[in-house]
Amino acid sequence: MRGQFISFEGGEGAGKSTQAERLAASLEKAGIETVLTREPGGTFGAEAIRDLVLDGTSDRWSGLTELLLMYAARVDHVEKLIKPALKRGAWVISDRFADSSMAYQGYARGLGKARVDAVHKAVLDDFQPDLTILFDMDPVMAMKRVETRGEDLSRFDAESIEFHKELRQAFKQISDDNSDRYFMIDAGASRDAVETRILYAITQKYPDLAGRLGGQ
Ligand code: TYD
Protein backbone atom coordinates (compact mmCIF):
# COMPACT_ATOMS: atom_id res chain seq x y z
CA MET A 1 0.00 0.00 0.00
CA ARG A 2 1.19 3.52 -0.83
CA GLY A 3 2.42 5.49 2.18
CA GLN A 4 1.02 8.83 3.27
CA PHE A 5 2.57 12.22 2.67
CA ILE A 6 2.26 14.78 5.48
CA SER A 7 3.60 18.34 5.29
CA PHE A 8 4.13 20.86 8.07
CA GLU A 9 3.66 24.50 7.10
CA GLY A 10 3.71 27.92 8.73
CA GLY A 11 5.88 30.95 9.38
CA GLU A 12 9.28 31.06 11.03
CA GLY A 13 9.82 30.09 14.66
CA ALA A 14 6.61 28.10 15.00
CA GLY A 15 8.35 24.93 16.17
CA LYS A 16 7.69 22.79 13.10
CA SER A 17 11.02 20.98 13.11
CA THR A 18 10.73 19.77 16.71
CA GLN A 19 7.20 18.58 16.13
CA ALA A 20 8.12 16.86 12.87
CA GLU A 21 10.74 14.86 14.80
CA ARG A 22 8.21 13.96 17.48
CA LEU A 23 5.60 12.83 14.98
CA ALA A 24 8.14 10.75 13.08
CA ALA A 25 9.11 9.04 16.36
CA SER A 26 5.43 8.34 17.21
CA LEU A 27 4.73 6.86 13.78
CA GLU A 28 7.87 4.69 13.94
CA LYS A 29 6.76 3.48 17.37
CA ALA A 30 3.41 2.56 15.85
CA GLY A 31 5.31 0.35 13.40
CA ILE A 32 5.21 2.67 10.37
CA GLU A 33 8.40 3.29 8.40
CA THR A 34 8.71 7.06 8.39
CA VAL A 35 10.94 9.35 6.37
CA LEU A 36 11.53 12.78 7.88
CA THR A 37 12.63 15.41 5.41
CA ARG A 38 12.53 19.15 4.73
CA GLU A 39 12.30 21.81 2.05
CA PRO A 40 14.11 23.37 0.47
CA GLY A 41 16.33 20.31 0.68
CA GLY A 42 15.96 16.64 1.48
CA THR A 43 18.28 15.30 -1.22
CA PHE A 44 21.92 16.02 -2.00
CA GLY A 45 21.06 18.24 -4.97
CA ALA A 46 18.18 20.01 -3.25
CA GLU A 47 20.35 20.77 -0.20
CA ALA A 48 22.87 22.44 -2.53
CA ILE A 49 20.07 24.60 -3.94
CA ARG A 50 18.96 25.35 -0.36
CA ASP A 51 22.35 26.90 0.39
CA LEU A 52 22.07 29.04 -2.70
CA VAL A 53 18.60 30.29 -1.96
CA LEU A 54 18.74 30.83 1.82
CA ASP A 55 22.12 32.53 2.14
CA GLY A 56 22.88 36.13 1.33
CA THR A 57 20.94 39.35 1.47
CA SER A 58 17.19 39.49 0.95
CA ASP A 59 17.55 41.08 -2.50
CA ARG A 60 19.94 38.40 -3.77
CA TRP A 61 17.20 36.73 -5.85
CA SER A 62 14.03 38.09 -7.39
CA GLY A 63 10.79 36.46 -6.30
CA LEU A 64 10.57 34.64 -9.63
CA THR A 65 14.11 33.25 -9.46
CA GLU A 66 13.41 32.18 -5.91
CA LEU A 67 10.26 30.35 -7.03
CA LEU A 68 12.16 28.51 -9.76
CA LEU A 69 14.99 27.55 -7.41
CA MET A 70 12.46 26.24 -4.88
CA TYR A 71 10.78 24.17 -7.58
CA ALA A 72 14.09 22.91 -8.97
CA ALA A 73 14.91 21.65 -5.47
CA ARG A 74 11.37 20.28 -5.04
CA VAL A 75 11.39 18.24 -8.24
CA ASP A 76 14.67 16.57 -7.23
CA HIS A 77 13.22 15.91 -3.77
CA VAL A 78 9.94 14.46 -5.07
CA GLU A 79 11.54 12.31 -7.76
CA LYS A 80 14.42 10.92 -5.73
CA LEU A 81 13.10 10.74 -2.19
CA ILE A 82 9.38 11.36 -1.64
CA LYS A 83 7.79 9.30 -4.41
CA PRO A 84 10.07 6.26 -3.98
CA ALA A 85 9.39 6.27 -0.21
CA LEU A 86 5.62 6.48 -0.68
CA LYS A 87 5.77 3.75 -3.28
CA ARG A 88 7.42 1.30 -0.90
CA GLY A 89 4.78 2.10 1.74
CA ALA A 90 6.76 4.49 3.94
CA TRP A 91 5.16 7.63 5.31
CA VAL A 92 6.87 10.93 4.56
CA ILE A 93 6.83 13.97 6.82
CA SER A 94 8.18 17.08 5.16
CA ASP A 95 9.03 20.23 7.09
CA ARG A 96 7.54 22.55 4.39
CA PHE A 97 6.46 21.72 0.86
CA ALA A 98 4.81 23.50 -2.10
CA ASP A 99 2.45 25.62 0.03
CA SER A 100 5.54 27.47 1.28
CA SER A 101 6.20 28.57 -2.30
CA MET A 102 2.61 29.77 -2.56
CA ALA A 103 2.83 31.67 0.75
CA TYR A 104 6.34 33.13 0.43
CA GLN A 105 6.80 33.63 -3.30
CA GLY A 106 3.17 33.70 -4.44
CA TYR A 107 1.67 35.93 -1.77
CA ALA A 108 4.37 37.58 0.36
CA ARG A 109 6.71 38.24 -2.59
CA GLY A 110 3.73 39.11 -4.78
CA LEU A 111 4.11 36.72 -7.74
CA GLY A 112 0.46 35.74 -7.50
CA LYS A 113 -1.43 32.50 -7.03
CA ALA A 114 -1.93 31.83 -10.73
CA ARG A 115 1.79 31.87 -11.52
CA VAL A 116 2.70 29.54 -8.66
CA ASP A 117 -0.15 27.19 -9.56
CA ALA A 118 1.04 27.17 -13.18
CA VAL A 119 4.62 26.28 -12.24
CA HIS A 120 3.40 23.56 -9.88
CA LYS A 121 1.12 22.04 -12.51
CA ALA A 122 3.86 22.17 -15.17
CA VAL A 123 6.44 20.28 -13.12
CA LEU A 124 4.55 18.23 -10.51
CA ASP A 125 1.04 17.96 -11.94
CA ASP A 126 -1.42 17.42 -9.06
CA PHE A 127 1.09 16.02 -6.59
CA GLN A 128 0.31 17.41 -3.11
CA PRO A 129 0.44 16.14 0.48
CA ASP A 130 -2.38 13.97 1.81
CA LEU A 131 -2.44 16.02 4.99
CA THR A 132 -0.97 19.42 5.86
CA ILE A 133 -0.59 20.68 9.42
CA LEU A 134 -0.52 24.48 9.59
CA PHE A 135 1.39 25.96 12.54
CA ASP A 136 -0.39 29.24 13.12
CA MET A 137 1.24 31.76 15.41
CA ASP A 138 1.46 35.48 16.08
CA PRO A 139 4.54 36.59 14.10
CA VAL A 140 5.80 38.91 16.84
CA MET A 141 5.92 36.00 19.27
CA ALA A 142 7.41 33.73 16.62
CA MET A 143 10.23 36.15 15.78
CA LYS A 144 11.09 36.37 19.49
CA ARG A 145 11.47 32.60 19.45
CA VAL A 146 13.74 32.77 16.40
CA GLU A 147 15.92 35.40 18.12
CA THR A 148 16.20 33.44 21.36
CA ARG A 149 17.20 30.30 19.44
CA GLY A 150 20.36 32.27 18.65
CA GLU A 151 20.72 30.80 15.15
CA ASP A 152 21.93 32.76 12.18
CA LEU A 153 19.02 34.46 10.48
CA SER A 154 18.16 33.11 7.03
CA ARG A 155 17.20 35.57 4.29
CA PHE A 156 13.56 35.12 5.26
CA ASP A 157 13.95 35.39 9.02
CA ALA A 158 15.47 38.81 8.44
CA GLU A 159 12.40 40.16 6.63
CA SER A 160 10.20 42.80 8.31
CA ILE A 161 7.38 41.99 10.68
CA GLU A 162 4.91 43.11 7.96
CA PHE A 163 6.27 40.38 5.70
CA HIS A 164 5.63 37.81 8.41
CA LYS A 165 2.12 39.15 9.04
CA GLU A 166 1.38 38.80 5.33
CA LEU A 167 2.70 35.27 5.46
CA ARG A 168 0.36 34.35 8.27
CA GLN A 169 -2.62 35.59 6.24
CA ALA A 170 -1.30 33.80 3.17
CA PHE A 171 -1.16 30.46 4.96
CA LYS A 172 -4.69 30.98 6.30
CA GLN A 173 -5.88 31.63 2.75
CA ILE A 174 -4.11 28.52 1.44
CA SER A 175 -5.64 26.52 4.28
CA ASP A 176 -9.14 27.77 3.32
CA ASP A 177 -8.49 26.98 -0.35
CA ASN A 178 -7.41 23.42 0.52
CA SER A 179 -9.60 22.69 3.52
CA ASP A 180 -9.88 18.99 2.60
CA ARG A 181 -6.23 18.36 3.48
CA TYR A 182 -5.54 21.16 6.00
CA PHE A 183 -5.54 21.07 9.78
CA MET A 184 -4.61 24.29 11.58
CA ILE A 185 -3.11 24.27 15.07
CA ASP A 186 -2.27 27.03 17.54
CA ALA A 187 1.52 26.87 17.54
CA GLY A 188 1.77 29.36 20.40
CA ALA A 189 0.71 26.64 22.84
CA SER A 190 3.21 24.51 24.77
CA ARG A 191 5.23 21.88 22.94
CA ASP A 192 3.30 19.05 24.55
CA ALA A 193 -0.06 20.67 23.78
CA VAL A 194 0.95 21.14 20.15
CA GLU A 195 2.09 17.52 19.92
CA THR A 196 -1.25 16.34 21.32
CA ARG A 197 -3.12 18.39 18.70
CA ILE A 198 -1.01 16.92 15.92
CA LEU A 199 -1.67 13.38 17.07
CA TYR A 200 -5.37 14.27 17.23
CA ALA A 201 -5.22 15.51 13.63
CA ILE A 202 -3.53 12.28 12.55
CA THR A 203 -6.14 10.08 14.19
CA GLN A 204 -8.95 12.18 12.68
CA LYS A 205 -7.50 11.57 9.25
CA TYR A 206 -6.40 7.98 9.90
CA PRO A 207 -8.84 6.46 12.43
CA ASP A 208 -7.09 3.08 12.14
CA LEU A 209 -4.14 4.61 13.99
CA ALA A 210 -6.19 5.55 17.06
CA GLY A 211 -4.77 3.65 20.01
CA ARG A 212 -1.47 2.98 18.27
CA LEU A 213 -0.09 6.51 18.67
CA GLY A 214 1.19 7.65 22.07
CA GLY A 215 0.88 11.02 23.75
CA GLN A 216 -2.92 11.39 23.88
P1 TYD B 1 14.31 27.16 7.38
O1 TYD B 1 15.53 27.60 8.10
O2 TYD B 1 14.09 25.72 7.15
O3 TYD B 1 13.08 27.87 8.04
P2 TYD B 1 11.94 27.31 8.98
O4 TYD B 1 12.64 26.72 10.18
O5 TYD B 1 11.14 28.51 9.27
O6 TYD B 1 11.18 26.29 8.16
O7 TYD B 1 14.33 27.94 6.01
C1 TYD B 1 13.44 27.73 5.01
C2 TYD B 1 13.08 29.09 4.48
O8 TYD B 1 12.74 28.99 3.09
C3 TYD B 1 11.89 29.65 5.19
O9 TYD B 1 12.14 31.00 5.47
C4 TYD B 1 10.80 29.57 4.16
C5 TYD B 1 11.51 29.61 2.85
N1 TYD B 1 10.84 28.90 1.75
C6 TYD B 1 10.31 29.62 0.68
O10 TYD B 1 10.40 30.84 0.64
N2 TYD B 1 9.70 28.93 -0.34
C7 TYD B 1 9.60 27.58 -0.35
O11 TYD B 1 9.03 27.00 -1.30
C8 TYD B 1 10.15 26.86 0.76
C9 TYD B 1 10.07 25.35 0.80
C10 TYD B 1 10.76 27.55 1.79
Coordinates of C-alpha atoms and ligand atoms in Angstrom, one line a residue, residues 10-13 16-17 38-40 50 54 66 70 74 95-98 100-102 104-105 149 154 156-157, ligand 1:
G10 CA 3.7 27.9 8.7
G11 CA 5.9 30.9 9.4
E12 CA 9.3 31.1 11.0
G13 CA 9.8 30.1 14.7
K16 CA 7.7 22.8 13.1
S17 CA 11.0 21.0 13.1
R38 CA 12.5 19.1 4.7
E39 CA 12.3 21.8 2.1
P40 CA 14.1 23.4 0.5
R50 CA 19.0 25.3 -0.4
L54 CA 18.7 30.8 1.8
E66 CA 13.4 32.2 -5.9
M70 CA 12.5 26.2 -4.9
R74 CA 11.4 20.3 -5.0
D95 CA 9.0 20.2 7.1
R96 CA 7.5 22.6 4.4
F97 CA 6.5 21.7 0.9
A98 CA 4.8 23.5 -2.1
S100 CA 5.5 27.5 1.3
S101 CA 6.2 28.6 -2.3
M102 CA 2.6 29.8 -2.6
Y104 CA 6.3 33.1 0.4
Q105 CA 6.8 33.6 -3.3
R149 CA 17.2 30.3 19.4
S154 CA 18.2 33.1 7.0
F156 CA 13.6 35.1 5.3
D157 CA 14.0 35.4 9.0
Ligands
TYD1 P1 14.3 27.2 7.4 O1 15.5 27.6 8.1 O2 14.1 25.7 7.1 O3 13.1 27.9 8.0 P2 11.9 27.3 9.0 O4 12.6 26.7 10.2 O5 11.1 28.5 9.3 O6 11.2 26.3 8.2 O7 14.3 27.9 6.0 C1 13.4 27.7 5.0 C2 13.1 29.1 4.5 O8 12.7 29.0 3.1 C3 11.9 29.6 5.2 O9 12.1 31.0 5.5 C4 10.8 29.6 4.2 C5 11.5 29.6 2.8 N1 10.8 28.9 1.8 C6 10.3 29.6 0.7 O10 10.4 30.8 0.6 N2 9.7 28.9 -0.3 C7 9.6 27.6 -0.4 O11 9.0 27.0 -1.3 C8 10.1 26.9 0.8 C9 10.1 25.4 0.8 C10 10.8 27.6 1.8

